[in-house]
Coordinates of C-alpha atoms in Angstrom, one line a residue:
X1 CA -0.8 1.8 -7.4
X2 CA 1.1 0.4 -4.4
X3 CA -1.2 -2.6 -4.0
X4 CA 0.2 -6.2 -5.1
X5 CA -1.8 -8.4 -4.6
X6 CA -29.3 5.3 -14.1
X7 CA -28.2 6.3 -16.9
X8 CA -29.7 7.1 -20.7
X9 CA -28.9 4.8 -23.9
X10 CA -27.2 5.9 -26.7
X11 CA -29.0 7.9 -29.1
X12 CA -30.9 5.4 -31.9
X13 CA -28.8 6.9 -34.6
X14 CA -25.3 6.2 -32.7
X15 CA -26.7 2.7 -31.6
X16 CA -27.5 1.5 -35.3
X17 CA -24.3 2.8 -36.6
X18 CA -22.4 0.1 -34.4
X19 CA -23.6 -2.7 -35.4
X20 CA -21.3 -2.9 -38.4
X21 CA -18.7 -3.2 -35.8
X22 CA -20.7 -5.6 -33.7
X23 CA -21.3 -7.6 -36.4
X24 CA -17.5 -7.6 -37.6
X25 CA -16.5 -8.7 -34.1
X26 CA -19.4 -11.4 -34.3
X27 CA -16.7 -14.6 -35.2
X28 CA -14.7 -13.5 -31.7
X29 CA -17.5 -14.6 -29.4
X30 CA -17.3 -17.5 -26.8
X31 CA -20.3 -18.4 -25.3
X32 CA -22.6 -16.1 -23.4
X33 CA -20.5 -13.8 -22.3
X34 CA -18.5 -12.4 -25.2
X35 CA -15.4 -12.9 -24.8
X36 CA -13.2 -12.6 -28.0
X37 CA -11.0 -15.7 -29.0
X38 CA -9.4 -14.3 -32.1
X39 CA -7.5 -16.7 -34.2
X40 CA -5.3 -14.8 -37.1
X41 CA -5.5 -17.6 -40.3
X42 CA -3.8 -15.3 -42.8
X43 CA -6.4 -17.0 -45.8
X44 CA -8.3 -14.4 -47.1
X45 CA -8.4 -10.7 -46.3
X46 CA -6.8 -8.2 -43.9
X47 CA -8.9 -9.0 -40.8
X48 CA -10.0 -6.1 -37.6
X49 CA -10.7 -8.6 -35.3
X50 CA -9.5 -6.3 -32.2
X51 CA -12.0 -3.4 -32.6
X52 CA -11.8 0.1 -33.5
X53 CA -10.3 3.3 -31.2
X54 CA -10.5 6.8 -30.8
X55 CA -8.7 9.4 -28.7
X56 CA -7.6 12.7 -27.5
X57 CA -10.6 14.3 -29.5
X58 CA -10.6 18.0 -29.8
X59 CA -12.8 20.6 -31.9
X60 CA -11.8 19.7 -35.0
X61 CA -9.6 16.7 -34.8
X62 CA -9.4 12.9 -33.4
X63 CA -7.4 9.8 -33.6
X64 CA -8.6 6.6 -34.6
X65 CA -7.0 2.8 -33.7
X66 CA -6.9 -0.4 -35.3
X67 CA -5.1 -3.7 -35.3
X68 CA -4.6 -6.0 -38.3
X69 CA -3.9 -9.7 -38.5
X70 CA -1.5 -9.0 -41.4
X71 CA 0.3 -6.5 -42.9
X72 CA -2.5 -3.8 -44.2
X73 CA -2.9 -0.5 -45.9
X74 CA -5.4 1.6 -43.4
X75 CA -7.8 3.6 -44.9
X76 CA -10.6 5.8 -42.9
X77 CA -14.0 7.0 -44.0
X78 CA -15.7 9.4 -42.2
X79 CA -19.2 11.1 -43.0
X80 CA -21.2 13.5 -41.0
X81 CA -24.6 10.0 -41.5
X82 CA -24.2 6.8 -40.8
X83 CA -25.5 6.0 -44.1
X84 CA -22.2 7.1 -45.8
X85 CA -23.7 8.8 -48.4
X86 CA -21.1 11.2 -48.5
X87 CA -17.5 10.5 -47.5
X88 CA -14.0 11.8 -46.5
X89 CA -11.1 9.9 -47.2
X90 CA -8.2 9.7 -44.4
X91 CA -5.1 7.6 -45.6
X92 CA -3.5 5.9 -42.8
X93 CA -0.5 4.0 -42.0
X94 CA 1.0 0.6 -44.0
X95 CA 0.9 -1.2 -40.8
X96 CA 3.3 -4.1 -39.9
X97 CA 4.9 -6.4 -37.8
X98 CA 7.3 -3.4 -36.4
X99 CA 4.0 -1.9 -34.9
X100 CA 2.6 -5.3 -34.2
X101 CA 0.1 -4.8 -36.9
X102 CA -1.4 -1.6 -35.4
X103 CA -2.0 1.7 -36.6
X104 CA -3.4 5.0 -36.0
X105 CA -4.5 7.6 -38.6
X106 CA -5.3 11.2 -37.6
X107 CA -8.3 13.1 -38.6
X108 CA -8.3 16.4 -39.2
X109 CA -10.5 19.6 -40.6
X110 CA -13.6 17.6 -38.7
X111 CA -16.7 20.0 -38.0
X112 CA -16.9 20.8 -34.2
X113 CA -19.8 19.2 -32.1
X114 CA -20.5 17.2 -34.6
X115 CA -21.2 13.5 -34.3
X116 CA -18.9 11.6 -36.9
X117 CA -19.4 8.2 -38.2
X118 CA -16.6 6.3 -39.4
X119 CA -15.2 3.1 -40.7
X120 CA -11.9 1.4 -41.3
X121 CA -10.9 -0.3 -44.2
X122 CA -7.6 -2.8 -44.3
X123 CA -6.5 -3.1 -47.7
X124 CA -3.8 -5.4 -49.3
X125 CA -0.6 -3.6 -49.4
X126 CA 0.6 -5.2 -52.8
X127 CA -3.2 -5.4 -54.1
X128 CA -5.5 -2.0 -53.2
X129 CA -8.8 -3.7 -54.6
X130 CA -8.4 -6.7 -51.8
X131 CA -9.9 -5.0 -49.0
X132 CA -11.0 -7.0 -45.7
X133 CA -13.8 -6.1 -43.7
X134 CA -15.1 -2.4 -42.7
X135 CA -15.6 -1.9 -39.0
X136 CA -17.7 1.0 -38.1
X137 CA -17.2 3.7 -34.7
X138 CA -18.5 7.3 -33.8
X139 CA -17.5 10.0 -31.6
X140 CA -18.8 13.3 -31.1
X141 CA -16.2 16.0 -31.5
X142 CA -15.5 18.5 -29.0
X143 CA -17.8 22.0 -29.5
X144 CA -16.2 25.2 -30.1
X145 CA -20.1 26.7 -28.8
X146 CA -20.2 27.6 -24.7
X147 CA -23.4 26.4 -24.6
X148 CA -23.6 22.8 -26.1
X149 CA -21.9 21.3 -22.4
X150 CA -19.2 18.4 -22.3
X151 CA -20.2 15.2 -20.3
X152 CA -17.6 12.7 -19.8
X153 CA -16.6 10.1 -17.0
X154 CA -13.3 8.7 -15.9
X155 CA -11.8 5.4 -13.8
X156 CA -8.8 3.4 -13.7
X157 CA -7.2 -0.2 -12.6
X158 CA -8.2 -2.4 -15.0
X159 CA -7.3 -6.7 -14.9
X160 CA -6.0 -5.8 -11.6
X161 CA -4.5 -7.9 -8.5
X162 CA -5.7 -11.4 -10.3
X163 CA -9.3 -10.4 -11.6
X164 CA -9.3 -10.8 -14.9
X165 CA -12.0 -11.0 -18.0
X166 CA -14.4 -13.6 -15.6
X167 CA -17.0 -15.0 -18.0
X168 CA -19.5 -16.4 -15.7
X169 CA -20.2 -12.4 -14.5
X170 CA -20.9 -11.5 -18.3
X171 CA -16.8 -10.1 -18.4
X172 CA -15.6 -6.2 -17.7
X173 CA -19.7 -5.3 -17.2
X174 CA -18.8 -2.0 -16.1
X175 CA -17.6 -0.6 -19.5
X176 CA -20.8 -1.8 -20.9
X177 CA -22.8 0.4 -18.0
X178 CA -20.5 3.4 -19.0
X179 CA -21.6 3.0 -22.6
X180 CA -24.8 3.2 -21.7
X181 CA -24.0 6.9 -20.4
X182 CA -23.3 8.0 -23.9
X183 CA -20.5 10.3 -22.4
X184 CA -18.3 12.8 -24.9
X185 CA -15.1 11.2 -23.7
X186 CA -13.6 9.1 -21.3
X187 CA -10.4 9.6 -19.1
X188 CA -8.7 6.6 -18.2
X189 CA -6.9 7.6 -15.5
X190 CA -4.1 5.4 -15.2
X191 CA -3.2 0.9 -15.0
X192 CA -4.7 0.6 -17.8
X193 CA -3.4 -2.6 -17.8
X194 CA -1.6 -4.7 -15.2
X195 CA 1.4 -5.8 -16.5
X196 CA 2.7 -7.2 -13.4
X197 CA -0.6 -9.1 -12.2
X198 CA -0.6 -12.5 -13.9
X199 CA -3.8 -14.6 -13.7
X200 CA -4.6 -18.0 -12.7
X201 CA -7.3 -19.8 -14.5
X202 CA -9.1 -19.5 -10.9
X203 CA -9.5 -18.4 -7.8
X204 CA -11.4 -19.2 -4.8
X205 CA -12.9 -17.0 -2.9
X206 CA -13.3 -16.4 1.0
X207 CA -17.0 -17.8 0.6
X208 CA -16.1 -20.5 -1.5
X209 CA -17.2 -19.2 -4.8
X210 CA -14.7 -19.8 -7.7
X211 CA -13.6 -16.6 -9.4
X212 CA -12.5 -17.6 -13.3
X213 CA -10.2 -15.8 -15.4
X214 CA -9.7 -16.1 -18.6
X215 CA -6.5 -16.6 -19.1
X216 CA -3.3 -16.1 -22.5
X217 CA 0.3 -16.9 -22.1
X218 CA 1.2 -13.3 -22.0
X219 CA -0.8 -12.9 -18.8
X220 CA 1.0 -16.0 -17.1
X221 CA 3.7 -14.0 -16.1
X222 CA 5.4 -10.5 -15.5
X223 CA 5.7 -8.7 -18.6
X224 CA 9.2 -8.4 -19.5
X225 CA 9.5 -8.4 -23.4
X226 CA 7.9 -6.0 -26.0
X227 CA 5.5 -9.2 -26.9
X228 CA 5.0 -9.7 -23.3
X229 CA 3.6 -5.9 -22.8
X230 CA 1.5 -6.1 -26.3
X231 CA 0.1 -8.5 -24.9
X232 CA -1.0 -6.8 -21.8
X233 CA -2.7 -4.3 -24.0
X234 CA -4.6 -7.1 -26.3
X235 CA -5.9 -8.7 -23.4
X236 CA -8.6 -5.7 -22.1
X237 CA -9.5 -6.0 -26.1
X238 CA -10.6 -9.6 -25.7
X239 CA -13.8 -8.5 -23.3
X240 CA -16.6 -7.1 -26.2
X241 CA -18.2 -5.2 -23.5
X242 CA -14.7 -3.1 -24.3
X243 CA -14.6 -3.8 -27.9
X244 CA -18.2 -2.1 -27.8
X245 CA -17.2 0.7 -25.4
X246 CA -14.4 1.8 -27.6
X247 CA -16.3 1.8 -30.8
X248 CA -18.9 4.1 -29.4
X249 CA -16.5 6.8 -26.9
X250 CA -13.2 8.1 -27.6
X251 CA -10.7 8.0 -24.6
X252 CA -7.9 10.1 -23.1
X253 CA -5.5 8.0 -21.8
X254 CA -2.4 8.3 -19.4
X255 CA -0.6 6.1 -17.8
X256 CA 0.8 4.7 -14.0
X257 CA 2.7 2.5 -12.3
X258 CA 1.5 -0.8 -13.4
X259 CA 1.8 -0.5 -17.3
X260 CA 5.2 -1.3 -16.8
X261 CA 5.3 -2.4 -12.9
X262 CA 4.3 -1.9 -9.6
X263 CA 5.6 1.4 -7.9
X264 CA 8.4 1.7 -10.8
X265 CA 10.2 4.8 -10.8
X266 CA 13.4 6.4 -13.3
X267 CA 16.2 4.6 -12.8
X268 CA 15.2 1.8 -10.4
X269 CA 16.9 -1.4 -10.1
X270 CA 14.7 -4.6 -9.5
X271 CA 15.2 -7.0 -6.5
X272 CA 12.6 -9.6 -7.9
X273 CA 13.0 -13.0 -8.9
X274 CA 10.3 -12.8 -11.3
X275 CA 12.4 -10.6 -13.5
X276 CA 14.8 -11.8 -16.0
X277 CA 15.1 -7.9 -16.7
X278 CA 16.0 -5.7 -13.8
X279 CA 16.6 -2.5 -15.4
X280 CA 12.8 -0.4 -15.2
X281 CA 14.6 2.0 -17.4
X282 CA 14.3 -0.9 -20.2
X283 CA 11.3 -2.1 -19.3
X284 CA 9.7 1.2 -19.4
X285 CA 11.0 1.6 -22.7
X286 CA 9.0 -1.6 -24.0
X287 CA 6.1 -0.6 -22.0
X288 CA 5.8 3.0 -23.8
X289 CA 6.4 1.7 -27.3
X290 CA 2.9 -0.8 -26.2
X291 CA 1.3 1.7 -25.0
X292 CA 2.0 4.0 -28.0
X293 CA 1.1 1.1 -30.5
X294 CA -2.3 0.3 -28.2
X295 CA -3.4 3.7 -27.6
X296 CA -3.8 6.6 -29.8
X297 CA -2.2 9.8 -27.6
X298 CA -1.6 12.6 -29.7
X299 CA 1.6 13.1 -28.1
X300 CA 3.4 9.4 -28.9
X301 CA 4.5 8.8 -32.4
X302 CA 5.8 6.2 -34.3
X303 CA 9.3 6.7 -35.2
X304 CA 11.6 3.7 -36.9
X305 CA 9.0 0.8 -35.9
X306 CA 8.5 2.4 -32.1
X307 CA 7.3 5.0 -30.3
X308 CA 8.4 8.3 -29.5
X309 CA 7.2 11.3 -27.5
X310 CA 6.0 12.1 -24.3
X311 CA 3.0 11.4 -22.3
X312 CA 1.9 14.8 -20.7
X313 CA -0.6 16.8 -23.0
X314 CA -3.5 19.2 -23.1
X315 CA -6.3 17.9 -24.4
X316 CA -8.6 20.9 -25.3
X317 CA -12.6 20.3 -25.0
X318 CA -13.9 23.5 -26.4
X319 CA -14.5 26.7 -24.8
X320 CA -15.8 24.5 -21.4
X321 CA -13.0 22.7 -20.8
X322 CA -9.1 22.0 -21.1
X323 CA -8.1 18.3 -19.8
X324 CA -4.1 18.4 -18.0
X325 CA -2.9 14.6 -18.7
X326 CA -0.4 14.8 -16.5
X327 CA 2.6 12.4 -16.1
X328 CA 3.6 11.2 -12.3
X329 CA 6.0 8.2 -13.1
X330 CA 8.3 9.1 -16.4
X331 CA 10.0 12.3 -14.4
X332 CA 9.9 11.4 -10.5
X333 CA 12.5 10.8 -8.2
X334 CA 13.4 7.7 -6.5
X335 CA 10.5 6.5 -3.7
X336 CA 11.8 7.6 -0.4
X337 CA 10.2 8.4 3.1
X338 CA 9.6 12.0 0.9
X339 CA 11.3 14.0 4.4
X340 CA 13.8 15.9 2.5
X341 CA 13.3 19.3 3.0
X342 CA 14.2 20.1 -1.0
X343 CA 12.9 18.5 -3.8
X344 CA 13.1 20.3 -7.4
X345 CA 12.7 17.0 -9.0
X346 CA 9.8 15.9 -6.9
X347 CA 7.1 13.7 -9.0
X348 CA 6.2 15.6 -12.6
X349 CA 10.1 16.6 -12.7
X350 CA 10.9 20.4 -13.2
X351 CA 10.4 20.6 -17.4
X352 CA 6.7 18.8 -16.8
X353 CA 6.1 21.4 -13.8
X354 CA 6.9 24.2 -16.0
X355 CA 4.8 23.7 -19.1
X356 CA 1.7 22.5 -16.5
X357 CA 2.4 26.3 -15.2
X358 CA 2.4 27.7 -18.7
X359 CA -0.4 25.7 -19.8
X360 CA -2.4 26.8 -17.0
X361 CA -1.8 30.3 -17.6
X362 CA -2.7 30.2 -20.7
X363 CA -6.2 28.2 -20.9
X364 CA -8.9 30.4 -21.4
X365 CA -11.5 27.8 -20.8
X366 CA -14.0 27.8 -18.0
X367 CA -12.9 24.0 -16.6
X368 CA -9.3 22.9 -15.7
X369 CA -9.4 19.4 -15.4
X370 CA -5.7 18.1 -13.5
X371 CA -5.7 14.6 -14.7
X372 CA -3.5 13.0 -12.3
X373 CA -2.8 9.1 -11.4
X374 CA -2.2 9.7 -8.5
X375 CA -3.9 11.2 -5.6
X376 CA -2.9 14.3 -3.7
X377 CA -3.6 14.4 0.0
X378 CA -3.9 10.3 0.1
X379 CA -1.0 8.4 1.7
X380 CA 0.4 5.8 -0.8
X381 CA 2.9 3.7 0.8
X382 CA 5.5 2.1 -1.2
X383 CA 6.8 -0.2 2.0
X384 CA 8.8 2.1 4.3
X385 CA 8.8 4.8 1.3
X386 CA 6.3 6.6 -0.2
X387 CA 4.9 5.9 -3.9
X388 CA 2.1 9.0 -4.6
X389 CA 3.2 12.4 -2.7
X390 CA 1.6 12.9 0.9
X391 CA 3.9 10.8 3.3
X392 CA 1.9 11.5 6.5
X393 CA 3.7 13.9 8.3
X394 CA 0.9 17.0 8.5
X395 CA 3.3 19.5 8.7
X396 CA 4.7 22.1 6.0
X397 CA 5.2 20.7 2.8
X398 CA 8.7 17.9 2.3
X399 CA 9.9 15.7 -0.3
X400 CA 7.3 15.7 -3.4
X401 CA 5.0 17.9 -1.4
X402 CA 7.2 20.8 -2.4
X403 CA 6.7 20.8 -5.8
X404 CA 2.9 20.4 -5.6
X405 CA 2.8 23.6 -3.0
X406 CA 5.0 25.3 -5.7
X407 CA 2.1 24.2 -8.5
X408 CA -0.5 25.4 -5.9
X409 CA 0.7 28.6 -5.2
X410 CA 1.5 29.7 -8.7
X411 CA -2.7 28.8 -9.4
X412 CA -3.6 31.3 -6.4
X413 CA -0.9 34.1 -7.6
X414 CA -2.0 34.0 -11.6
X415 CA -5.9 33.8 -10.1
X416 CA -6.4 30.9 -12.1
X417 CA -10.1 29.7 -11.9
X418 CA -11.7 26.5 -12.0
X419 CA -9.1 23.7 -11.2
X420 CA -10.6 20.3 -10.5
X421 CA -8.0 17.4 -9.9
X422 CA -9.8 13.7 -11.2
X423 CA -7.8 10.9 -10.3
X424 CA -8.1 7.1 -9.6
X425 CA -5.4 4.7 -8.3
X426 CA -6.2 4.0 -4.9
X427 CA -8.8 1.2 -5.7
X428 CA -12.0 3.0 -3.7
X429 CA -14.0 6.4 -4.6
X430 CA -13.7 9.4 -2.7
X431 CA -14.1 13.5 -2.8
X432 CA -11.8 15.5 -0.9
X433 CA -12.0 19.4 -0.2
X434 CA -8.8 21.5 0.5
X435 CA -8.9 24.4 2.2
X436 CA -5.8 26.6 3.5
X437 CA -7.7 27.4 6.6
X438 CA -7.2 23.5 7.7
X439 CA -4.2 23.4 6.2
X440 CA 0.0 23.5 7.4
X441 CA 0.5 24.9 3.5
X442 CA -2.2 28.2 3.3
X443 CA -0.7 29.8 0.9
X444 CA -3.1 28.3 -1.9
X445 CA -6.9 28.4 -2.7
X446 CA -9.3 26.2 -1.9
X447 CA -9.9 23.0 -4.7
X448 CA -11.7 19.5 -4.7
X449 CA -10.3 16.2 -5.6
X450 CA -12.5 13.5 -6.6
X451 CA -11.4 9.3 -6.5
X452 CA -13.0 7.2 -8.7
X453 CA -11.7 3.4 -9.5
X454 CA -11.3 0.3 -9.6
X455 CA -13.2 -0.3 -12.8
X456 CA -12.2 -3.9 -13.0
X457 CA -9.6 -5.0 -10.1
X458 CA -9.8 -5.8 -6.3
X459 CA -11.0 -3.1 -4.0
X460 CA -9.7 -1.7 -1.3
X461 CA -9.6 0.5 2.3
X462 CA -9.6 3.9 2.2
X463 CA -6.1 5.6 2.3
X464 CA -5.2 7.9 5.4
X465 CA -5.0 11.3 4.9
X466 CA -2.3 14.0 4.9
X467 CA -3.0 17.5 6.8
X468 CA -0.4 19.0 4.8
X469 CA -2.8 21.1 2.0
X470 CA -5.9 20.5 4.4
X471 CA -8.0 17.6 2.8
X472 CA -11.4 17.1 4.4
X473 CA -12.9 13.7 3.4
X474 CA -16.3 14.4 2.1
X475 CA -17.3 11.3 1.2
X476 CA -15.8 7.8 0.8
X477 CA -17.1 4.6 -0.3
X478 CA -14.4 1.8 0.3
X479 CA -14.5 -2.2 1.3
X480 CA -13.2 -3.3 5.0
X481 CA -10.7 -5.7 3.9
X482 CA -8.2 -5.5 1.2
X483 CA -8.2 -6.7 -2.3
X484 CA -12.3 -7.8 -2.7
X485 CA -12.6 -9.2 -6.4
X486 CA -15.2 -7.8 -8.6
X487 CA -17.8 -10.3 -7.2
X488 CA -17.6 -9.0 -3.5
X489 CA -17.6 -5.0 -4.1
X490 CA -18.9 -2.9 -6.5
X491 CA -16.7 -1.4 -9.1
X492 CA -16.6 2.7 -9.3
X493 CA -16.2 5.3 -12.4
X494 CA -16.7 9.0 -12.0
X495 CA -19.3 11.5 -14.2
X496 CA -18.7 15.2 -14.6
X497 CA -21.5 17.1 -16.4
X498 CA -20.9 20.7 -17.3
X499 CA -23.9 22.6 -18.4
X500 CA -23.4 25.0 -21.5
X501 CA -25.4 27.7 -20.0
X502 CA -24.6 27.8 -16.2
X503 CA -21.1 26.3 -16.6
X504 CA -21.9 24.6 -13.5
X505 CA -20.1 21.5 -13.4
X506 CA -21.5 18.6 -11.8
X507 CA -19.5 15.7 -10.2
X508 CA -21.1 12.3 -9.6
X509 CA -19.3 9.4 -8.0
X510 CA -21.0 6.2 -9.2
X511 CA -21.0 1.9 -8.8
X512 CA -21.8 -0.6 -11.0
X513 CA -25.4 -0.9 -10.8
X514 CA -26.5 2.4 -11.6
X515 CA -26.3 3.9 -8.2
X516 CA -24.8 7.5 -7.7
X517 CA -23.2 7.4 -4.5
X518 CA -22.7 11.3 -4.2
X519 CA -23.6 14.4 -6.2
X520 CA -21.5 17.8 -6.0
X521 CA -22.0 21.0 -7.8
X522 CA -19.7 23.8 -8.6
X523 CA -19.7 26.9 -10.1
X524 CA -17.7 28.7 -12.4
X525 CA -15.1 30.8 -10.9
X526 CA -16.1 30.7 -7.3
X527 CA -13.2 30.1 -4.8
X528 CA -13.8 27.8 -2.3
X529 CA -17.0 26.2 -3.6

């Protein structure tokens, strides 16, 4: 992102089988608001002190995430009760120092719609029978039945523009309101971390309140080094409101701008003191093997102690819905005033446009979900260039509007049905409609974008919009002045419901506090909506 500076608990059965990984995380609290201090004394036995992860759940398969404070054997149980009376074994990874002590272990032949209770084990490489602590997580697995429904929510923009984990507010409270939810999954849509934001032990505020962060030596300064981005990453772990989150809902994760640097593109060249490092093509390179060794994407692999891969992926959620992780930063061209009237590279890149067009084509399910960091019609200005893709000029499409009129078009022309674009980014929530009928571009159907975000960073105005694809502003809810800290404005995620036997999906846009701001409906393969 360009800027610098009511529902239901969980089920009693999911609830109980956490506190095993409560409990485990028990020694990293500080105080009364839960913020973990871990401190690796390598006496003992291989330690979890960072949590448990899952991701990129499907049907029948899921990954799972831990961190060691030493090198460890990972060993996964899973069992369809959280007494554990009966048990698979998953061998995982011999996890290092090359992986900074992480490691993911996939799960596979798991029953569909199925809740599955699990628990790590780190075991002494040299000695199997000295085994450290088991930490405990579920996640409900995708169902292969129409009628069982998906729910899952999504934000962004987390530790963002200098508000960090702030103890006196109880920490990132909003992850703990999302828990709460009980969702299938959740999409993180992007700045996951902000490796370019350091944070200052404190910061005062317009009224005179004193915002405090707590603060490590990797968020002092711009990530530069591969310790310096794994740092990043261990930082969101140190809130247990997180710890918690992650232990309870699997995510699906993709990545923007700020996990390596503000408005970074392929290629770029730094003119910024604060970098040491001005090639983004090396820091990117760090900041992918963090990501990879943080996050468990199906689609990164470990390969000679980093990671390898790429980010874009289909997740599949059943017969209801397929999830399009796209990637807007690995493959675009250079930020420009985006006038030029051709543009094959534009901002997914020709190879990533092409399998998005096969992919689409090919999904049978009900929901297409176009996971995108970054907004469509909204103008993102990168100084006098543009970061996202509308650059204000309403007229037919230029620069990286091209290639989203191309990916448009082809949607209309194959009759593909039910598109939905989720995105965050922007730092305010908002729901666009695009129609062709106010649009310079027609030759598309109509779709609906939805904003969610921040989840824990300074808010911000609403963007302008772009005429180009038609986007009427349905709703918006955005502060007046720009970066308002997590004490001043509300912090936003976004709900989508789909019911198994309508297959109407529902969209809520909520705030911390419980409150849905604003409620849309659709319906299975009507254009328009």
């Amino acid at each position: 992102m360009y800027r610098s500076a009511p529902g239901s608990s969980p089920s009693p059965a999911r609830r109980s089988v956490l506190r095993g990984s409560l409990a485990a995380s028990a020694a990293l609290t500080v105080g009364g608001a839960g913020l973990a201090a871990p401190a690796f004394a390598l006496s003992g036995r291989p330690r979890a002190e960072w949590g448990v992860q899952t991701g990129d759940v499907t049907t029948s398969s899921g990954l799972v995430w831990v961190r060691s404070d030493r090198p460890a054997r990972m060993l996964v149980e899973t069992s369809a009760s959280e007494s554990f009376r009966r048990v698979r074994r998953h061998h995982g990874p011999l996890i290092g120092a090359g992986t900074d002590f992480t490691g993911t272990t996939a799960l596979r032949g798991l029953p569909a719609g199925e809740q599955i209770h699990y628990r790590v084990t780190l075991a002494d490489p040299d000695d199997p029978r000295r085994t450290g602590e088991r930490i405990a997580g579920t996640f409900r697995t995708a169902p292969d039945r129409r009628r069982d429904g998906v729910r899952f929510l999504w934000s962004g923009d987390i530790a963002g523009q200098g508000w960090g984990i702030n103890p006196d507010i109880g920490g990132f409270r909003a992850y703990e309101e999302m828990r709460r939810l009980d969702p299938d999954f959740f999409l993180c849509s992007g700045d996951s971390i902000y490796a370019d934001g350091p944070l200052q032990p404190s910061v005062t505020l317009p009224d005179g309140r004193i915002w405090r962060n707590v603060t490590t030596p990797e968020k002092a300064k711009v990530a530069e080094t591969l310790d310096e981005y794994r740092g990043n990453f261990r930082y969101n772990l140190l809130d247990h409101h997180v710890r918690a989150f992650n232990a309870q809902v699997p995510t699906v994760t993709q990545w923007d701008d700020h996990e390596v640097r503000n408005n970074w593109y392929p290629g770029q060249i730094l003119d910024d003191a604060r970098y040491t490092e001005k090639s983004v093509d090396v820091l990117a390179s760090r900041a992918l093997r963090a990501f990879g060794e943080y996050t468990p994407v199906s689609t990164l692999h470990a390969r000679g102690g980093g990671r390898e891969g790429r980010m874009h992926r289909v997740v599949r959620y059943g017969p209801l819905l397929d999830v399009f992780v796209l990637d807007m930063r690995s493959f675009r061209n250079a930020n420009s005033p985006g006038r030029q009237p051709d543009d094959t590279t534009g901002i997914l890149g020709a190879e990533q446009l092409a399998w998005l067009k096969r992919e689409l084509a090919a999904s049978t399910a009900v929901w297409k979900v176009l996971a995108a960091d970054m907004p469509l019609g909204l103008v993102v200005p990168d100084g006098t260039n543009i970061e996202a893709i509308a650059q204000g000029d309403p007229g037919a499409p230029l620069g990286r509007e091209l290639q989203i009129a191309e990916l448009l078009r082809f949607v209309k022309h194959r009759r593909i049905t039910g598109t939905l674009w989720l995105t965050a980014d922007v730092h305010h929530t908002s729901a666009q409609h695009y129609a062709p009928e106010r649009a310079a571009f027609q030759d598309f159907a109509p779709f609906w974008e939805f904003v969610s975000g921040p989840l824990a960073a300074g808010g911000f105005p609403a963007s302008a919009l772009d005429a180009t694809f038609g986007p009427e502003r349905v709703f918006v809810r955005a502060p007046e002045r720009a970066n308002l800290s997590p004490m001043e404005s509300p912090q936003y995620f976004g709900e989508v419901d789909i019911d198994g036997h309508s297959g109407e999906l529902t969209v809520r846009l909520r705030a911390e506090g419980g409150t849905v701001l604003f409620s849309k409906v659709l319906r299975p393969g009507r254009v328009g909506q």
